[in-house]
Coordinates of C-alpha atoms in Angstrom, one line a residue:
X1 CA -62.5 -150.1 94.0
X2 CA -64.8 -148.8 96.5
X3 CA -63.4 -145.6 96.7
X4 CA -62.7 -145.0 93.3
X5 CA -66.8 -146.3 92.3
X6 CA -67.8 -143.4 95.4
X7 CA -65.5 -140.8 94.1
X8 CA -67.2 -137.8 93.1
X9 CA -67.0 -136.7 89.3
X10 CA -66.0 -133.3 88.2
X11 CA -68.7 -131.1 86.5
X12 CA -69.0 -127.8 85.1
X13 CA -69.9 -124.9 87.1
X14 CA -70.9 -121.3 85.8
X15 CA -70.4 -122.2 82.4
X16 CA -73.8 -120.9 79.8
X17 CA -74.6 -123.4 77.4
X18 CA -75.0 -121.7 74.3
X19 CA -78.4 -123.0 71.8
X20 CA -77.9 -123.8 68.4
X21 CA -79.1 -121.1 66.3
X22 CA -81.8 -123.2 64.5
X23 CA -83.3 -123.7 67.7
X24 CA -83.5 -120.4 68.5
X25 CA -85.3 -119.4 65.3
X26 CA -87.6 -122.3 65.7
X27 CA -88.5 -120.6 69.6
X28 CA -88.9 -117.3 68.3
X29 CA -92.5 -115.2 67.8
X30 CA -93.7 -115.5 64.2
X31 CA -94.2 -112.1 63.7
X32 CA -95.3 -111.7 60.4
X33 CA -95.8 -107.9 60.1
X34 CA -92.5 -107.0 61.8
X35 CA -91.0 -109.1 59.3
X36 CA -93.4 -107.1 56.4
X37 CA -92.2 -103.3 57.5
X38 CA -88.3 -104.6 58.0
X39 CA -88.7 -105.3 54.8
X40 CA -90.5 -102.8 53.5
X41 CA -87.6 -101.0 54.5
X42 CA -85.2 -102.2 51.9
X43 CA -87.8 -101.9 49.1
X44 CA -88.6 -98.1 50.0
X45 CA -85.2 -96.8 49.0
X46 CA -85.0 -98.5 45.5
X47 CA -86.9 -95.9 42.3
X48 CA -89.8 -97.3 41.0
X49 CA -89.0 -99.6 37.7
X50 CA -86.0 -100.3 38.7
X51 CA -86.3 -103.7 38.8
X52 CA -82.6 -104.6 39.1
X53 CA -82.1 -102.4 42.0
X54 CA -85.2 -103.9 43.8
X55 CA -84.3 -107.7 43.0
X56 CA -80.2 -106.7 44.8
X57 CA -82.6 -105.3 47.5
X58 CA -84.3 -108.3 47.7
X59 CA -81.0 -110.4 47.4
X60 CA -79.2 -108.2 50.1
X61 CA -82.1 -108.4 52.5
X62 CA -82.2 -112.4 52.4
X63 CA -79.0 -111.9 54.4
X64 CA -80.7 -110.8 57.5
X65 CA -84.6 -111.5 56.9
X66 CA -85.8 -114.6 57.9
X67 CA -86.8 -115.5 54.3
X68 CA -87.5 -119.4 55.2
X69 CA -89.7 -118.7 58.1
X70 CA -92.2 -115.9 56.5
X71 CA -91.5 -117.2 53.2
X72 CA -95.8 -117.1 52.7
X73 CA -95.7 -114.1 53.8
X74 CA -92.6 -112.3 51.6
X75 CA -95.0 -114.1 48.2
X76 CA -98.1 -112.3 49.5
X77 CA -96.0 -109.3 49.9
X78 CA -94.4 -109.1 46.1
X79 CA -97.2 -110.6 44.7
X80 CA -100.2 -109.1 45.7
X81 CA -98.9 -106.1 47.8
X82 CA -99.4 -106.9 51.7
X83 CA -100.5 -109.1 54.2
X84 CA -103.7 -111.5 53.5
X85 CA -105.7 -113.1 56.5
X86 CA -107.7 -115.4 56.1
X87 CA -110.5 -114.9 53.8
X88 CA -108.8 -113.6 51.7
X89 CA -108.5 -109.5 52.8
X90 CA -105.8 -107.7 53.6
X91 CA -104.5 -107.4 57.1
X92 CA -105.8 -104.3 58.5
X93 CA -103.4 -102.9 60.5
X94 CA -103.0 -99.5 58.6
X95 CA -99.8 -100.2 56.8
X96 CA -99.3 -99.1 53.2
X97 CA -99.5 -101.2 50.3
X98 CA -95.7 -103.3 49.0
X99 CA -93.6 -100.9 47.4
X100 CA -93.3 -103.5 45.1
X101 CA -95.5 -106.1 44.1
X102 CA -97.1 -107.5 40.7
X103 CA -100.4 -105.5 41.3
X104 CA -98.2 -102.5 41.1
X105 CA -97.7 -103.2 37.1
X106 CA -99.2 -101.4 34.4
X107 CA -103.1 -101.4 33.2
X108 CA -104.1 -103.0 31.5
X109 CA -101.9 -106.4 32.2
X110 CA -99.4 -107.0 29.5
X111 CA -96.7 -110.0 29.0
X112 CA -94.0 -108.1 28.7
X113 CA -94.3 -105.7 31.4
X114 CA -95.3 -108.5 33.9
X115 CA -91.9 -109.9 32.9
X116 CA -89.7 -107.7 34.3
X117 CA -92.0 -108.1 38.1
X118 CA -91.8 -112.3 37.1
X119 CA -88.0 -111.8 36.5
X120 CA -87.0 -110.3 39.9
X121 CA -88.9 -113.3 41.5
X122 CA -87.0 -115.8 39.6
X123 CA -83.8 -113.7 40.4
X124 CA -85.2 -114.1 44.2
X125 CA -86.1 -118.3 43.6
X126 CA -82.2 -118.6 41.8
X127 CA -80.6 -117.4 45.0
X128 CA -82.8 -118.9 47.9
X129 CA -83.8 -122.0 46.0
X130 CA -85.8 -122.9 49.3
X131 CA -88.2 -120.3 48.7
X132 CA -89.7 -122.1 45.7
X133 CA -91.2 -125.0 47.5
X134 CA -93.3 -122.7 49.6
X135 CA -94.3 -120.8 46.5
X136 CA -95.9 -123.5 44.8
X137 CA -96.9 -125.5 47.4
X138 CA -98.4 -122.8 49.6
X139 CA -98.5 -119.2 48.6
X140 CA -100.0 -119.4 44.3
X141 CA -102.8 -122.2 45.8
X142 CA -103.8 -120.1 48.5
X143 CA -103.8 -116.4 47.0
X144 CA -105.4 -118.2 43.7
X145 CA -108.5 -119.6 46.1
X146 CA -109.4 -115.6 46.6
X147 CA -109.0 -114.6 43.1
X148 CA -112.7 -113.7 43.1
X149 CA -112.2 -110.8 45.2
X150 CA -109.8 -108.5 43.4
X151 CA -110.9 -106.6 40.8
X152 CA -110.6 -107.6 36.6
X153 CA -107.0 -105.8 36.2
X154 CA -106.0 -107.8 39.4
X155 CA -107.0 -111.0 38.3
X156 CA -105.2 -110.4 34.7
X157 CA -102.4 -109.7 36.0
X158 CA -102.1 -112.1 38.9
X159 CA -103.1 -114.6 36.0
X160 CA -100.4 -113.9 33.6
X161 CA -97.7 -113.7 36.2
X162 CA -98.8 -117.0 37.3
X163 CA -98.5 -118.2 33.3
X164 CA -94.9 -117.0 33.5
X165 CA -93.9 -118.8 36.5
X166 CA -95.3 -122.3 35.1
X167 CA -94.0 -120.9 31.7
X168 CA -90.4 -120.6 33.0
X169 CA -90.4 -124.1 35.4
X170 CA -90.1 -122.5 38.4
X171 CA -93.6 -123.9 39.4
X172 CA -96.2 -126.6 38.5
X173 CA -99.1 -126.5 37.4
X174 CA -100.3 -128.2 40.4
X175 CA -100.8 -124.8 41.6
X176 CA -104.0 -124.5 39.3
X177 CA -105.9 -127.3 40.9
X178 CA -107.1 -124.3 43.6
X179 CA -109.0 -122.9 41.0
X180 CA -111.6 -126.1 40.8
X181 CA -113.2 -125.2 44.0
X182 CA -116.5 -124.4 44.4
X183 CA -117.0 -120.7 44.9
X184 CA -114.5 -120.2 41.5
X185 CA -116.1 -122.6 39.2
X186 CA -119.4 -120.9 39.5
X187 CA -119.8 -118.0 36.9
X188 CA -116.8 -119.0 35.1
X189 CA -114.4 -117.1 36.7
X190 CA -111.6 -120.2 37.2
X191 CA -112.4 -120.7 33.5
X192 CA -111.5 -117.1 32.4
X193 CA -108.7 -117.2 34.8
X194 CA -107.4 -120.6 33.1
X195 CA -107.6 -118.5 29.7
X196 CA -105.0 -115.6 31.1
X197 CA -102.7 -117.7 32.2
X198 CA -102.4 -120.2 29.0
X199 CA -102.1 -116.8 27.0
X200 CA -99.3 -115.6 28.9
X201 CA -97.9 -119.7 28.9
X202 CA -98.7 -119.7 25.0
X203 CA -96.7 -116.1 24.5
X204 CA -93.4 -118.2 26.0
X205 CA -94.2 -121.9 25.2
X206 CA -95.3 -123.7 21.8
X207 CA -98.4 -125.6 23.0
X208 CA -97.2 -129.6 23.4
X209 CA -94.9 -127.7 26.1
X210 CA -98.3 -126.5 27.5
X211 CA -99.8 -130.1 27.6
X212 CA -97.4 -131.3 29.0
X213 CA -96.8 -129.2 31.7
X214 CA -100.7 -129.5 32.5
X215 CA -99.8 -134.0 32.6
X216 CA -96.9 -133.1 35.2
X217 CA -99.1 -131.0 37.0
X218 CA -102.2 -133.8 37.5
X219 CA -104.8 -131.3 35.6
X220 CA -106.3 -134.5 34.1
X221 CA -109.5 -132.5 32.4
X222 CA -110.0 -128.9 31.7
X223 CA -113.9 -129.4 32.3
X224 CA -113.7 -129.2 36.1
X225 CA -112.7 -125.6 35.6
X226 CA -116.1 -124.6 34.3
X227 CA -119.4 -124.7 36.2
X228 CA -121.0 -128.2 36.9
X229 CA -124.1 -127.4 34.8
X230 CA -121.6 -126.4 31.9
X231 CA -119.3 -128.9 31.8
X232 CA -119.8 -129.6 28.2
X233 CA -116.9 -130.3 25.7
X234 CA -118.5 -127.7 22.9
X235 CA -118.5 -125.4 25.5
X236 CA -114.7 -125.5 26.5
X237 CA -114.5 -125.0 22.6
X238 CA -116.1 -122.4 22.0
X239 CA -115.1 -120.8 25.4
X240 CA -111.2 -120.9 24.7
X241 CA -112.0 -120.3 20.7
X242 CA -113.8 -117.0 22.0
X243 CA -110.8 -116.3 24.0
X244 CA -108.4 -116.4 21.1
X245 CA -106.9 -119.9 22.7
X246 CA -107.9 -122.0 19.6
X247 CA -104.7 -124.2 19.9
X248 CA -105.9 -125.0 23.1
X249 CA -109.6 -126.1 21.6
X250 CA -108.1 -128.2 19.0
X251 CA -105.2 -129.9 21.7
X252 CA -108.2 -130.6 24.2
X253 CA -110.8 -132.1 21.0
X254 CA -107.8 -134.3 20.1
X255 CA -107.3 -135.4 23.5
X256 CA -110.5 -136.0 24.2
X257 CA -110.5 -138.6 21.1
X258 CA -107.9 -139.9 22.3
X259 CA -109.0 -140.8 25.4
X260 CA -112.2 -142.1 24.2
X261 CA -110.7 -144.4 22.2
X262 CA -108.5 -145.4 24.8
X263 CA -111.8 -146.5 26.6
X264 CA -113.5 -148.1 23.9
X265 CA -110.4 -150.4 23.3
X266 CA -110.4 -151.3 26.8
X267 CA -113.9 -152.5 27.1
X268 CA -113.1 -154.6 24.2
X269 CA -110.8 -156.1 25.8
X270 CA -113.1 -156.7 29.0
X271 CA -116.3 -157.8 27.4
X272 CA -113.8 -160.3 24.4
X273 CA -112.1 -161.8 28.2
X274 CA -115.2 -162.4 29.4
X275 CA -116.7 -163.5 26.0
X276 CA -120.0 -161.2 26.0
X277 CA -122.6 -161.7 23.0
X278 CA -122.0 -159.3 20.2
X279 CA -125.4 -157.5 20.7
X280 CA -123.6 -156.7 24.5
X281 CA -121.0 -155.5 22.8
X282 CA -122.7 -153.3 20.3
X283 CA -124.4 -151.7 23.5
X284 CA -121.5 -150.9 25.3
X285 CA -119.7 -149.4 22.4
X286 CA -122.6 -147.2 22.0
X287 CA -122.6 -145.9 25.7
X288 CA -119.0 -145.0 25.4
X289 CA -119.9 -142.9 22.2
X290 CA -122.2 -141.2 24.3
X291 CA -119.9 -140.4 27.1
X292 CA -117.1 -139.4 24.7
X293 CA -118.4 -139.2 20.8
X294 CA -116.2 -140.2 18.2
X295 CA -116.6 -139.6 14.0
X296 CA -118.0 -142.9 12.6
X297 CA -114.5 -143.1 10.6
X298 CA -112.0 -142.9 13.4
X299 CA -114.3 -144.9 15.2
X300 CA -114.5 -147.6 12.7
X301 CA -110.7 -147.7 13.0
X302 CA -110.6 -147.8 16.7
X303 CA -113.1 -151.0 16.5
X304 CA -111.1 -152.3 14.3
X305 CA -107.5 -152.0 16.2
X306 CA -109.6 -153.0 18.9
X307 CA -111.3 -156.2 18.2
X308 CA -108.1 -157.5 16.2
X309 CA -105.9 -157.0 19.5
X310 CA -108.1 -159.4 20.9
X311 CA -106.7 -162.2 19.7
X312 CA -104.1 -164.6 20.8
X313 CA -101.9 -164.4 17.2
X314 CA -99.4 -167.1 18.6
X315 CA -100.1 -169.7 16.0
X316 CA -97.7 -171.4 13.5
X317 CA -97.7 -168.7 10.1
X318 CA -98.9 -171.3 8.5
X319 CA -102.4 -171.2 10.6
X320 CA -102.2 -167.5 10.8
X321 CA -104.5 -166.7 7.5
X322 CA -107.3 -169.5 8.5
X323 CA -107.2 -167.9 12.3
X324 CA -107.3 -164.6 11.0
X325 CA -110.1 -165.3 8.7
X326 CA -112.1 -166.9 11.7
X327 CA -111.8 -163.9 13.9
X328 CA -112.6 -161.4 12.0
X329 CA -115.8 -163.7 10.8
X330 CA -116.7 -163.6 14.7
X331 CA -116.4 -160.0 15.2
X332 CA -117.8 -158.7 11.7
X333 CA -121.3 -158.2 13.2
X334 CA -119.8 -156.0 15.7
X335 CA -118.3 -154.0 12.8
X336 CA -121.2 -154.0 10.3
X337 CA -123.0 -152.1 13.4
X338 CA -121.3 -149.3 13.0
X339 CA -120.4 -149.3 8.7
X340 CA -122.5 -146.3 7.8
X341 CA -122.1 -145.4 4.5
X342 CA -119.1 -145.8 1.7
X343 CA -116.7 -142.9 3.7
X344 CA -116.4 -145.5 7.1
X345 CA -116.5 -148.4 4.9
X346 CA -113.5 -147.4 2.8
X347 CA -112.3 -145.6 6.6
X348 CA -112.4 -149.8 7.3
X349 CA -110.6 -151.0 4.7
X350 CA -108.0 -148.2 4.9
X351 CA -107.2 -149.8 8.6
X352 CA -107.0 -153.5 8.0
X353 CA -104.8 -152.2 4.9
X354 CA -102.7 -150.4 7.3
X355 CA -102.7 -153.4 9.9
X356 CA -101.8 -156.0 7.5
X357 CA -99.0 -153.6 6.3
X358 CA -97.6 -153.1 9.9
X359 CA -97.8 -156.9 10.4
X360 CA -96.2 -158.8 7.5
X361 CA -97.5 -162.1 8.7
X362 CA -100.8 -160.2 7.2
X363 CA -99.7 -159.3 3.7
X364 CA -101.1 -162.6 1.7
X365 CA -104.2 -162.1 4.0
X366 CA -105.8 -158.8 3.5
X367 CA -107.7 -160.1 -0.2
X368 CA -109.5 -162.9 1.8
X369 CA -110.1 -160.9 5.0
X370 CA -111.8 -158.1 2.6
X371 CA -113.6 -160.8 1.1
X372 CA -115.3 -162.4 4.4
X373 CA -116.0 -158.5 5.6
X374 CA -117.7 -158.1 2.2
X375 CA -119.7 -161.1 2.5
X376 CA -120.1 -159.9 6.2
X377 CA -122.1 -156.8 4.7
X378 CA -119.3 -155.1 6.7
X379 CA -118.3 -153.0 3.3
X380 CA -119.8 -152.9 0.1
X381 CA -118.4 -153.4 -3.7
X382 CA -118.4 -150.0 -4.7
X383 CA -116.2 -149.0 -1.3
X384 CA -113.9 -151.9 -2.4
X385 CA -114.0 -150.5 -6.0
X386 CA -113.7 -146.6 -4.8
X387 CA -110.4 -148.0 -2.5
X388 CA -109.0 -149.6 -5.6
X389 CA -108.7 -146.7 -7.6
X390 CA -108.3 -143.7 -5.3
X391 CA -109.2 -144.3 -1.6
X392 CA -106.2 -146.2 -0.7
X393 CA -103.6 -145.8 2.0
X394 CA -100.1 -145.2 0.4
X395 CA -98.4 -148.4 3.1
X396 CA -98.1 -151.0 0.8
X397 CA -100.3 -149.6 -2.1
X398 CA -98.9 -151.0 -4.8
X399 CA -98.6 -154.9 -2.9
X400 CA -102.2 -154.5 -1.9
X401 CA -103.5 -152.7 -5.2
X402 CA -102.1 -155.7 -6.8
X403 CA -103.3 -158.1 -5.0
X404 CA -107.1 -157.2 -4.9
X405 CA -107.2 -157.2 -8.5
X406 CA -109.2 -160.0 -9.4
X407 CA -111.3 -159.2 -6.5
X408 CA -112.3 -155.6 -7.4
X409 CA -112.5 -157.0 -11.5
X410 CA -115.0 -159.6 -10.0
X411 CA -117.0 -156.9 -8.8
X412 CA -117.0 -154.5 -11.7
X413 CA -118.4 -157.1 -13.8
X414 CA -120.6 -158.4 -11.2
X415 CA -121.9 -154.4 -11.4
X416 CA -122.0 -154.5 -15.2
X417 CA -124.1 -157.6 -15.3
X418 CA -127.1 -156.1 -12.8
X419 CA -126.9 -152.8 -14.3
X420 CA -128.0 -155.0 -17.6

């Protein structure tokens, strides 16, 4: 055992252990502008135009370029025509511009040309699908953080080739979020940017693809675009209404509603949980209208889908009408706030109409909950009588039409008498 534990073992002796060929990229020099003139190389010997010649260039070269490793700087290179240092200038080294890139496209920028420079990059993405992560991740946010330094045919067409790109899916809209810094903001010039590149999305995409591309790519509010002293939703209005965007106005107004009364029905909910007078209430509806205005009417309907979402409706349907007439007894001074004038009164009945349509434990209870908002001062006789004869919602007309009958021919009379 001894001699066999002393024994000494055989080893190798002369024999080179050869590295693994990812370790030997990861060891070697980043050498950015070698990498730039080798393949400046390939592009040289392609005619200008020709895009399908340069994007087999560009396939062929992948083969022996290091595309993963200067993958930064093979985007600076088609995109904005050579190397950039930091700062945003080119590297001054004395080499010519890209043979290729998308500044290289006609003036002034048009989609359709910019396609055919966009196309050979997707051509590039298809085949070294790597090369899109670094794209959106690292090249569009840093070359878009020195778009204030190239001139106004630059910008255009770096900003519609960007539109494409997000247009087509082969980036986010994530990419955009460079644009809310500081130094762009100011003078408008992220907001102008924004503009190009939703044409050139718009000129591809309807614009419900648009929104919801900006939702997957975090933009939660087009404001932090513009300058801090204009952050001001009539002036994103008029801004993308004077750029011809007006689809993109009317998406961000409607959006805006809707967030606001996403908030107003969640403070409901807070201030109902913690059971907050009604003159609290009133106050804190009114500082959300002046964060987010709403018109009185949709915001009449909003209080409304609000304050009836409130209650706990898990009573026997036999206690459902005597609950419901309670409730809406409690919160009809919060209501009667805001009731000004016939148009949000009838705006009012239209909704509990429409409420106790959707609900059919409602039906039989929409007469008597009109009734305790009349007496509420939360609508008025001739709002009841004008949503009898024309100002109804067609959900359940003819049930509720019906049913408020002897209601609405108490009024008239009632009318008749004090006009006598």
């Amino acid at each position: 055992m001894s001699q066999q534990s002393t024994a000494v073992k055989p080893s190798l002796q002369g024999v080179r252990i050869k590295a693994r060929k990812g370790a030997v990229k990861a060891q070697a020099k980043h050498e950015p502008a070698v990498f730039r003139d080798q393949l400046y190389k390939h592009l040289e010997t392609t005619p200008d135009n020709d895009f399908d010649a340069i994007a087999n260039k560009l396939l062929q070269a992948g083969s022996t370029l290091d595309y993963l490793k200067y993958a930064d700087a093979l985007f600076e290179i088609l995109l904005v025509g050579g190397l950039i240092q930091p700062g945003g200038s080119y590297v001054d080294d004395g080499a010519p511009m890209s043979p290729f890139s998308i500044f290289k496209a006609n003036d002034p920028a048009s989609v359709d040309d910019l396609k055919n420079y966009v196309q050979v990059l997707i051509k590039l993405i298809r085949r070294y699908k790597y090369l899109q992560k670094p794209l959106e991740e690292r090249a569009l946010p840093t070359l878009l953080q020195y778009f204030n330094r190239w001139s106004p045919d630059q910008r255009n067409k770096f900003a519609t080739t960007v539109g494409l790109l997000i247009a087509q899916g082969f980036v986010t809209a994530a990419c955009l979020q460079s644009l809310t810094k500081d130094h762009l903001v100011k003078n408008d010039v992220s907001a102008i940017m924004l503009a190009i590149v939703f044409r050139a999305y718009l000129a591809e995409q309807p614009m419900e693809h648009l929104a919801t591309a900006l939702k997957r790519g975090n933009i939660k509010d087009l404001l932090a675009f513009f300058p801090p002293n204009r952050r001001d939703g009539k002036i994103l209005d008029e801004h993308f209404r004077k750029e011809n965007l007006p689809q993109v106005a009317d998406w961000y107004t409607k959006r805006q509603q809707v967030l606001a009364k996403e908030g107003i029905m969640s403070e409901l909910k807070e201030l109902y949980n913690h059971e907050e007078p009604e003159e609290a209430v009133v106050a804190a509806i009114q500082n959300k209208l002046e964060e987010n205005p709403l018109a009185d009417t949709d915001l009449i309907q909003c209080l409304w889908q609000g304050l009836i979402a409130t209650v706990d409706w898990s009573a026997r349907a036999d206690q459902i009408e005597g609950l419901a007439l309670r409730e809406v007894g409690k919160f009809a001074p919060v209501l009667e706030a805001f009731c000004k004038g016939p148009k949000v009164e009838v705006a009012l009945i239209n909704a509990v109409q429409v409420y106790c349509y959707d609900d059919t434990r409602f039906m039989k209870t929409f007469t008597p909950i009109l009734k305790v908002l009349y007496n509420k001062d939360c609508i008025s006789d001739q709002a009841i009588i004008y949503w009898h004869q024309k100002g109804s919602k067609p959900q359940g007309r003819q049930h509720f039409i019906k049913a408020t009958e002897a209601l609405v021919k108490f009024l008239q009379e009632q009318e008749d008498s004090e006009e006598e």
